[in-house]
PDB file of C-alpha atoms and ligand atoms in Angstrom:
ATOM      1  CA  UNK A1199     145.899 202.354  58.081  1.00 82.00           C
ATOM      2  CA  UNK A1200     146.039 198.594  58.802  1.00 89.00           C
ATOM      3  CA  UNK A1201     144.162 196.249  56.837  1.00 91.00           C
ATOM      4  CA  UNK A1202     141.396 195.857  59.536  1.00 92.00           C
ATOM      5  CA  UNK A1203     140.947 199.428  59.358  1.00 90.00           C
ATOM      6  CA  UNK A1204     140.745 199.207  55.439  1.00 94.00           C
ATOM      7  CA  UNK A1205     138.015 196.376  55.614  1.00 95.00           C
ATOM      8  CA  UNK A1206     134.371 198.027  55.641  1.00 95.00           C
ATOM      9  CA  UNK A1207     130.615 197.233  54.970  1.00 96.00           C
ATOM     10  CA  UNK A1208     129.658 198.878  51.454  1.00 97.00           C
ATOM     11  CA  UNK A1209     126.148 199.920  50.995  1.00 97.00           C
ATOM     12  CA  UNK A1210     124.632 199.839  47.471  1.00 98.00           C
ATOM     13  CA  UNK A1211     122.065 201.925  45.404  1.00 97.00           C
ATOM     14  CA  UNK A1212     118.449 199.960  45.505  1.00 95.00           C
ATOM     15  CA  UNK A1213     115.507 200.676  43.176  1.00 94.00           C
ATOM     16  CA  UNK A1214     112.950 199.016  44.873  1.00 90.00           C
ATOM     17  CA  UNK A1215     109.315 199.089  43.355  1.00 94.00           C
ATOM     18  CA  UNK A1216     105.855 197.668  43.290  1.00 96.00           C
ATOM     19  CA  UNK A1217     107.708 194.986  40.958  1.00 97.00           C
ATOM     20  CA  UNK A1218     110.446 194.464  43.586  1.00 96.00           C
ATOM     21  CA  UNK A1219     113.900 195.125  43.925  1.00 96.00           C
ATOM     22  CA  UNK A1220     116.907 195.409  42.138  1.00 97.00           C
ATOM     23  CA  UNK A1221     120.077 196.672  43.556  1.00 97.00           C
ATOM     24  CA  UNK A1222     123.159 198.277  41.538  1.00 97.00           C
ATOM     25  CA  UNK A1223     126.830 196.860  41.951  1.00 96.00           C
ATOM     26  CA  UNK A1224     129.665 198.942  39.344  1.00 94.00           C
ATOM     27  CA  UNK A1225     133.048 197.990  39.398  1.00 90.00           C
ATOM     28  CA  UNK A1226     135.338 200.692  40.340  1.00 89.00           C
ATOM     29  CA  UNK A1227     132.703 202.756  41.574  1.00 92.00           C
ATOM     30  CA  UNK A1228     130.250 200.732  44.285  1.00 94.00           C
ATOM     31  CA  UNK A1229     133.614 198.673  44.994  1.00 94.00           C
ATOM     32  CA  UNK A1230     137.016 199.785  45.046  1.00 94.00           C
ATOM     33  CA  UNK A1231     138.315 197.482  42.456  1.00 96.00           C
ATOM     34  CA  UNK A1232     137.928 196.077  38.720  1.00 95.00           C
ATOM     35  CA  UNK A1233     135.624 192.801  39.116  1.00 96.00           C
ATOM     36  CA  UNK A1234     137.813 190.108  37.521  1.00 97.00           C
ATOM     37  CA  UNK A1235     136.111 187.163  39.022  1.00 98.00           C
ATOM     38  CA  UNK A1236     132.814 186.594  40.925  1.00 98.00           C
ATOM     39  CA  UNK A1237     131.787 182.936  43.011  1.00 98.00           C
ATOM     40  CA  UNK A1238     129.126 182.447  45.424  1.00 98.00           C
ATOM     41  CA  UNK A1239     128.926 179.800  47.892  1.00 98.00           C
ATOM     42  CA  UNK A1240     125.617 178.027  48.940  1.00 98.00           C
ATOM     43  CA  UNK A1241     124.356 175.087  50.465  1.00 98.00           C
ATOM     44  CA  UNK A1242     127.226 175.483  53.626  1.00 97.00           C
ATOM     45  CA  UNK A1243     125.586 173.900  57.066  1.00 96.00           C
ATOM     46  CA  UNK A1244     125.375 176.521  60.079  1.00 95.00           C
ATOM     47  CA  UNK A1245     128.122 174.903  61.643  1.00 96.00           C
ATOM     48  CA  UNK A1246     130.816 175.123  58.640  1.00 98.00           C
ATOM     49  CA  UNK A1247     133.519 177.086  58.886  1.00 98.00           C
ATOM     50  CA  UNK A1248     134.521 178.673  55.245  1.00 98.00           C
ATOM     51  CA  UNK A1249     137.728 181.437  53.959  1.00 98.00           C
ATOM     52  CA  UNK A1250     140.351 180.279  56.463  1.00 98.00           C
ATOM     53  CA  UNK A1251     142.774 181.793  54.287  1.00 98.00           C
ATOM     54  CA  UNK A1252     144.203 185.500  53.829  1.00 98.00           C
ATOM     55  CA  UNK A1253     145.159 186.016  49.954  1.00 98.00           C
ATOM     56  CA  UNK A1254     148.309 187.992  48.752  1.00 98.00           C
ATOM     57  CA  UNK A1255     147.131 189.720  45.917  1.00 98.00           C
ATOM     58  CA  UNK A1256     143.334 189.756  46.181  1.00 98.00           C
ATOM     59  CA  UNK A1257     140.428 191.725  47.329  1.00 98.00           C
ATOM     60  CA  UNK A1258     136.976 191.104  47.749  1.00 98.00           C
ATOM     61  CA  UNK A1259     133.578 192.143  48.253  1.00 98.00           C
ATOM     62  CA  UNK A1260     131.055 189.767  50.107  1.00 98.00           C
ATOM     63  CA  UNK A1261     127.695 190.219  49.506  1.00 98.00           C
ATOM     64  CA  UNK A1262     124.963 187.843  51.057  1.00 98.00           C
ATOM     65  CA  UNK A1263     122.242 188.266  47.895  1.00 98.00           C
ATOM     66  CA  UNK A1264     119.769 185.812  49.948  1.00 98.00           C
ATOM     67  CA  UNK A1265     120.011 184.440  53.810  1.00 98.00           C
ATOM     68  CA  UNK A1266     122.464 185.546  56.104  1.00 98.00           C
ATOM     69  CA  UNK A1267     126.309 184.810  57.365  1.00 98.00           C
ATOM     70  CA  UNK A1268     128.906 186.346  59.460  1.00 98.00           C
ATOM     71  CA  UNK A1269     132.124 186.928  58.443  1.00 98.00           C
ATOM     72  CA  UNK A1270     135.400 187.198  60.894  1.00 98.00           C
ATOM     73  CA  UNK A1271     138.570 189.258  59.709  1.00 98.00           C
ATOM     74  CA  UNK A1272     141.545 189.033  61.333  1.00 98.00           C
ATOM     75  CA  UNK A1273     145.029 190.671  60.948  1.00 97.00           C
ATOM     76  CA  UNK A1274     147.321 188.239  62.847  1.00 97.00           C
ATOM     77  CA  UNK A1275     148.262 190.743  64.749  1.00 96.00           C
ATOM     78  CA  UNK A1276     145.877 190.862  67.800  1.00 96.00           C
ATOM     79  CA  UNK A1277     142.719 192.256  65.999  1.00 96.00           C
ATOM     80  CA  UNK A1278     140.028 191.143  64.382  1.00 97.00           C
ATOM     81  CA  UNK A1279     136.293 192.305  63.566  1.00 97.00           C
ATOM     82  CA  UNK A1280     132.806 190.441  62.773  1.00 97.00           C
ATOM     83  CA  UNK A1281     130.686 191.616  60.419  1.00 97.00           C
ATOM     84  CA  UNK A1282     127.123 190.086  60.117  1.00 97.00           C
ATOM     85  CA  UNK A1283     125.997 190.033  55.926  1.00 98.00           C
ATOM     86  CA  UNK A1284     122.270 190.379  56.657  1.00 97.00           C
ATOM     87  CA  UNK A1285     120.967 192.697  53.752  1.00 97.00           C
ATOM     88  CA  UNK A1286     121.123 191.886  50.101  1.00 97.00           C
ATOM     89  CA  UNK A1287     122.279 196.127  49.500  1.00 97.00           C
ATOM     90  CA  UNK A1288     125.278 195.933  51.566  1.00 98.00           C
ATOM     91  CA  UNK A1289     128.275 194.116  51.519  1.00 98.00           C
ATOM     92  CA  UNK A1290     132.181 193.701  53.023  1.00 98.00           C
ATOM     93  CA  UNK A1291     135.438 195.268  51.276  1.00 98.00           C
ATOM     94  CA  UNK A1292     137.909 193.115  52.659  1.00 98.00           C
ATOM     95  CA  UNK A1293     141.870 193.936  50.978  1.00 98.00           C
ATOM     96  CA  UNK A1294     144.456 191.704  50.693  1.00 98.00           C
ATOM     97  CA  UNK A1295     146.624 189.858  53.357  1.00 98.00           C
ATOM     98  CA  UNK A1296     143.232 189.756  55.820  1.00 98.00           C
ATOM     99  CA  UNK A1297     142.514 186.509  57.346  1.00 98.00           C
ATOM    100  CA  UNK A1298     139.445 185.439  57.053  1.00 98.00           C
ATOM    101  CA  UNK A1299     136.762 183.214  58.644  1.00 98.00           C
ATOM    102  CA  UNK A1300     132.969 182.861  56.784  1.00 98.00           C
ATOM    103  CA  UNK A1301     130.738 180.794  59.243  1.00 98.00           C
ATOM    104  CA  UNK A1302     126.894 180.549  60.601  1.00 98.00           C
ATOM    105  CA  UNK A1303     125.602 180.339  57.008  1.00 98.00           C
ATOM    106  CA  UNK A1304     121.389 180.340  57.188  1.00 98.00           C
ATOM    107  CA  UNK A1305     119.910 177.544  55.469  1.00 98.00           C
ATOM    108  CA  UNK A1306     119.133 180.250  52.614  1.00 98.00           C
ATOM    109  CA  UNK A1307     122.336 182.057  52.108  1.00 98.00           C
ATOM    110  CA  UNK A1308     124.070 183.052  48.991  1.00 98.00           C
ATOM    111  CA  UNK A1309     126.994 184.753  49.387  1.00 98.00           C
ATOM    112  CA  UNK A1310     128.274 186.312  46.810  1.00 98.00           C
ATOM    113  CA  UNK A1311     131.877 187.059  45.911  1.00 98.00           C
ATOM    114  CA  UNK A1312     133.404 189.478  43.926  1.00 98.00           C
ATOM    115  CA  UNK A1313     137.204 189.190  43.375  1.00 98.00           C
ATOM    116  CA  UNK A1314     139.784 191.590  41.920  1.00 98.00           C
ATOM    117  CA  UNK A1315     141.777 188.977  40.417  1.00 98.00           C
ATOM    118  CA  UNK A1316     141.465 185.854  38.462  1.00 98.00           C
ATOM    119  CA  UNK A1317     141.742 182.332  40.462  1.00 98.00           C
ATOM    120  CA  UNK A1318     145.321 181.539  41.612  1.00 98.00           C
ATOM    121  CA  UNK A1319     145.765 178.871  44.436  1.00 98.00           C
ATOM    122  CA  UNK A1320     149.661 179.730  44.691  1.00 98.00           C
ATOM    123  CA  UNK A1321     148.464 183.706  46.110  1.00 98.00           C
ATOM    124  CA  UNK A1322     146.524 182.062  49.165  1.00 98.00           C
ATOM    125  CA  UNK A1323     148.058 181.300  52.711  1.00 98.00           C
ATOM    126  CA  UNK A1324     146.201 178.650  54.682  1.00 98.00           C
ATOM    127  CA  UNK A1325     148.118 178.485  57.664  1.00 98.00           C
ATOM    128  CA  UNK A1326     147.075 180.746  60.290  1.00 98.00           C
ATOM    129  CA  UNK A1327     150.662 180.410  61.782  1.00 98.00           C
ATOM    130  CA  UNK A1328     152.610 181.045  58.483  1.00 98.00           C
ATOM    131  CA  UNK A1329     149.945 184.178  58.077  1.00 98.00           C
ATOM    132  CA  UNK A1330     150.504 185.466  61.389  1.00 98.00           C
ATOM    133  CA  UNK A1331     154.738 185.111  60.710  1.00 98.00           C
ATOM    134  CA  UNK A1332     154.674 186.915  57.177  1.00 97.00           C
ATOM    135  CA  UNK A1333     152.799 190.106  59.067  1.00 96.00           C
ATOM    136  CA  UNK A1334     154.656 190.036  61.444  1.00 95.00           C
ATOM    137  CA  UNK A1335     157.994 190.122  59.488  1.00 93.00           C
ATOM    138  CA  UNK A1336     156.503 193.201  57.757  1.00 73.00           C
TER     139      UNK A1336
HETATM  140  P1  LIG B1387     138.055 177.474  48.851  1.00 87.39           P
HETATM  141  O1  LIG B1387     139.113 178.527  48.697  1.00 87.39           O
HETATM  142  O2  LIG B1387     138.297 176.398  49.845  1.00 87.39           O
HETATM  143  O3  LIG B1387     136.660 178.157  49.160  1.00 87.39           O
HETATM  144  P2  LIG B1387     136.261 179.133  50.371  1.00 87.39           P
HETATM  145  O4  LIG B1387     137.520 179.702  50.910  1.00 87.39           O
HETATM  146  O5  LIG B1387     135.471 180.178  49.731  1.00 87.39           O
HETATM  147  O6  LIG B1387     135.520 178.340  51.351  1.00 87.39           O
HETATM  148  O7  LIG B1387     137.798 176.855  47.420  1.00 87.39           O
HETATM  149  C1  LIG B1387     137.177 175.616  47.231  1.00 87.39           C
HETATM  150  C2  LIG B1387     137.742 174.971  45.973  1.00 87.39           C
HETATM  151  O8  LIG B1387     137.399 175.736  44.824  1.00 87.39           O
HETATM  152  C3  LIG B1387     139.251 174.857  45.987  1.00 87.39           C
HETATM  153  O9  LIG B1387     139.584 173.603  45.394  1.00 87.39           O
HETATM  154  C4  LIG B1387     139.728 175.965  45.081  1.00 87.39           C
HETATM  155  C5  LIG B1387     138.573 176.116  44.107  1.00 87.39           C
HETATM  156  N1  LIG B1387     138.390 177.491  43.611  1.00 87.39           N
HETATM  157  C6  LIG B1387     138.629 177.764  42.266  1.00 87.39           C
HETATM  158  O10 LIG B1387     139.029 176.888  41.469  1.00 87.39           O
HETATM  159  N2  LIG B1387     138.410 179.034  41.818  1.00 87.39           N
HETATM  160  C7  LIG B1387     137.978 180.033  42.642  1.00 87.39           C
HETATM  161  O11 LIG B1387     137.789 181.189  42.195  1.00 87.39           O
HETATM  162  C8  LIG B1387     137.744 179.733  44.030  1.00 87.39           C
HETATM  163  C9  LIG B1387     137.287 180.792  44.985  1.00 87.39           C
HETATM  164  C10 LIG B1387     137.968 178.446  44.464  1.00 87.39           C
END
């Protein structure tokens, strides 16, 4: 399976009542990893362009908890997919060595991050050329 195949929207358990709603995230069962990290990004203008990176060792799950975004993976190989984070229950498995592009954030979004590893800058590549080589290669 390549790793555009492997990317794919997640829906989570809600418990919605007259109170509201509260929706249920478990590491290594809702997602397919250990949580090791979690950052969320807000205040991003519509026309900013986030990601532009694909990471070595780590996956993710994108969730937008409030607002909206859209969020392009691509596999440097010719393929890539859009997914639009709309709905504070679902959210995007994306593995490692994906490119990817986070972009038309609404005025309101949160996106939410949850990251099988901790933070290491030396794991990222943030040249779409160099990406599209090392695939390539493999
Ligand atoms: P960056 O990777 O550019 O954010 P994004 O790809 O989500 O738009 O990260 C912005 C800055 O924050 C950069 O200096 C690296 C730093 N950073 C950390 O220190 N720890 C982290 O977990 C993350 C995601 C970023």
């Amino acid at each position: 399976m390549n790793v555009i195949e492997m990317a794919k929207m997640l829906e989570f358990s809600q418990k919605g009542d007259d109170r509201g709603h509260l929706v249920i995230v478990e590491g290594g069962q809702d997602i397919p990893f250990d949580v090791k990290r979690i950052f969320y990004i807000y205040g991003s203008d519509p026309d900013v362009v986030r990601g532009q990176h694909a990471n070595r060792e780590s996956e993710f799950v994108l969730i937008n908890v409030a607002g909206t975004s859209k969020v392009k993976v691509k596999d440097g190989k010719g393929n890539e997919t859009v997914y639009s984070l709309n709905r504070p229950h679902t959210g995007i498995y994306l593995p490692k060595m994906v490119w990817k592009d986070m972009y038309n954030f609404s005025d309101d979004s949160v996106l939410l991050v949850l990251a099988s590893t901790h933070y290491n800058g030396d794991e990222y590549i943030r040249d779409y050329d160099e990406f599209v080589r090392i695939v390539n290669e493999n």
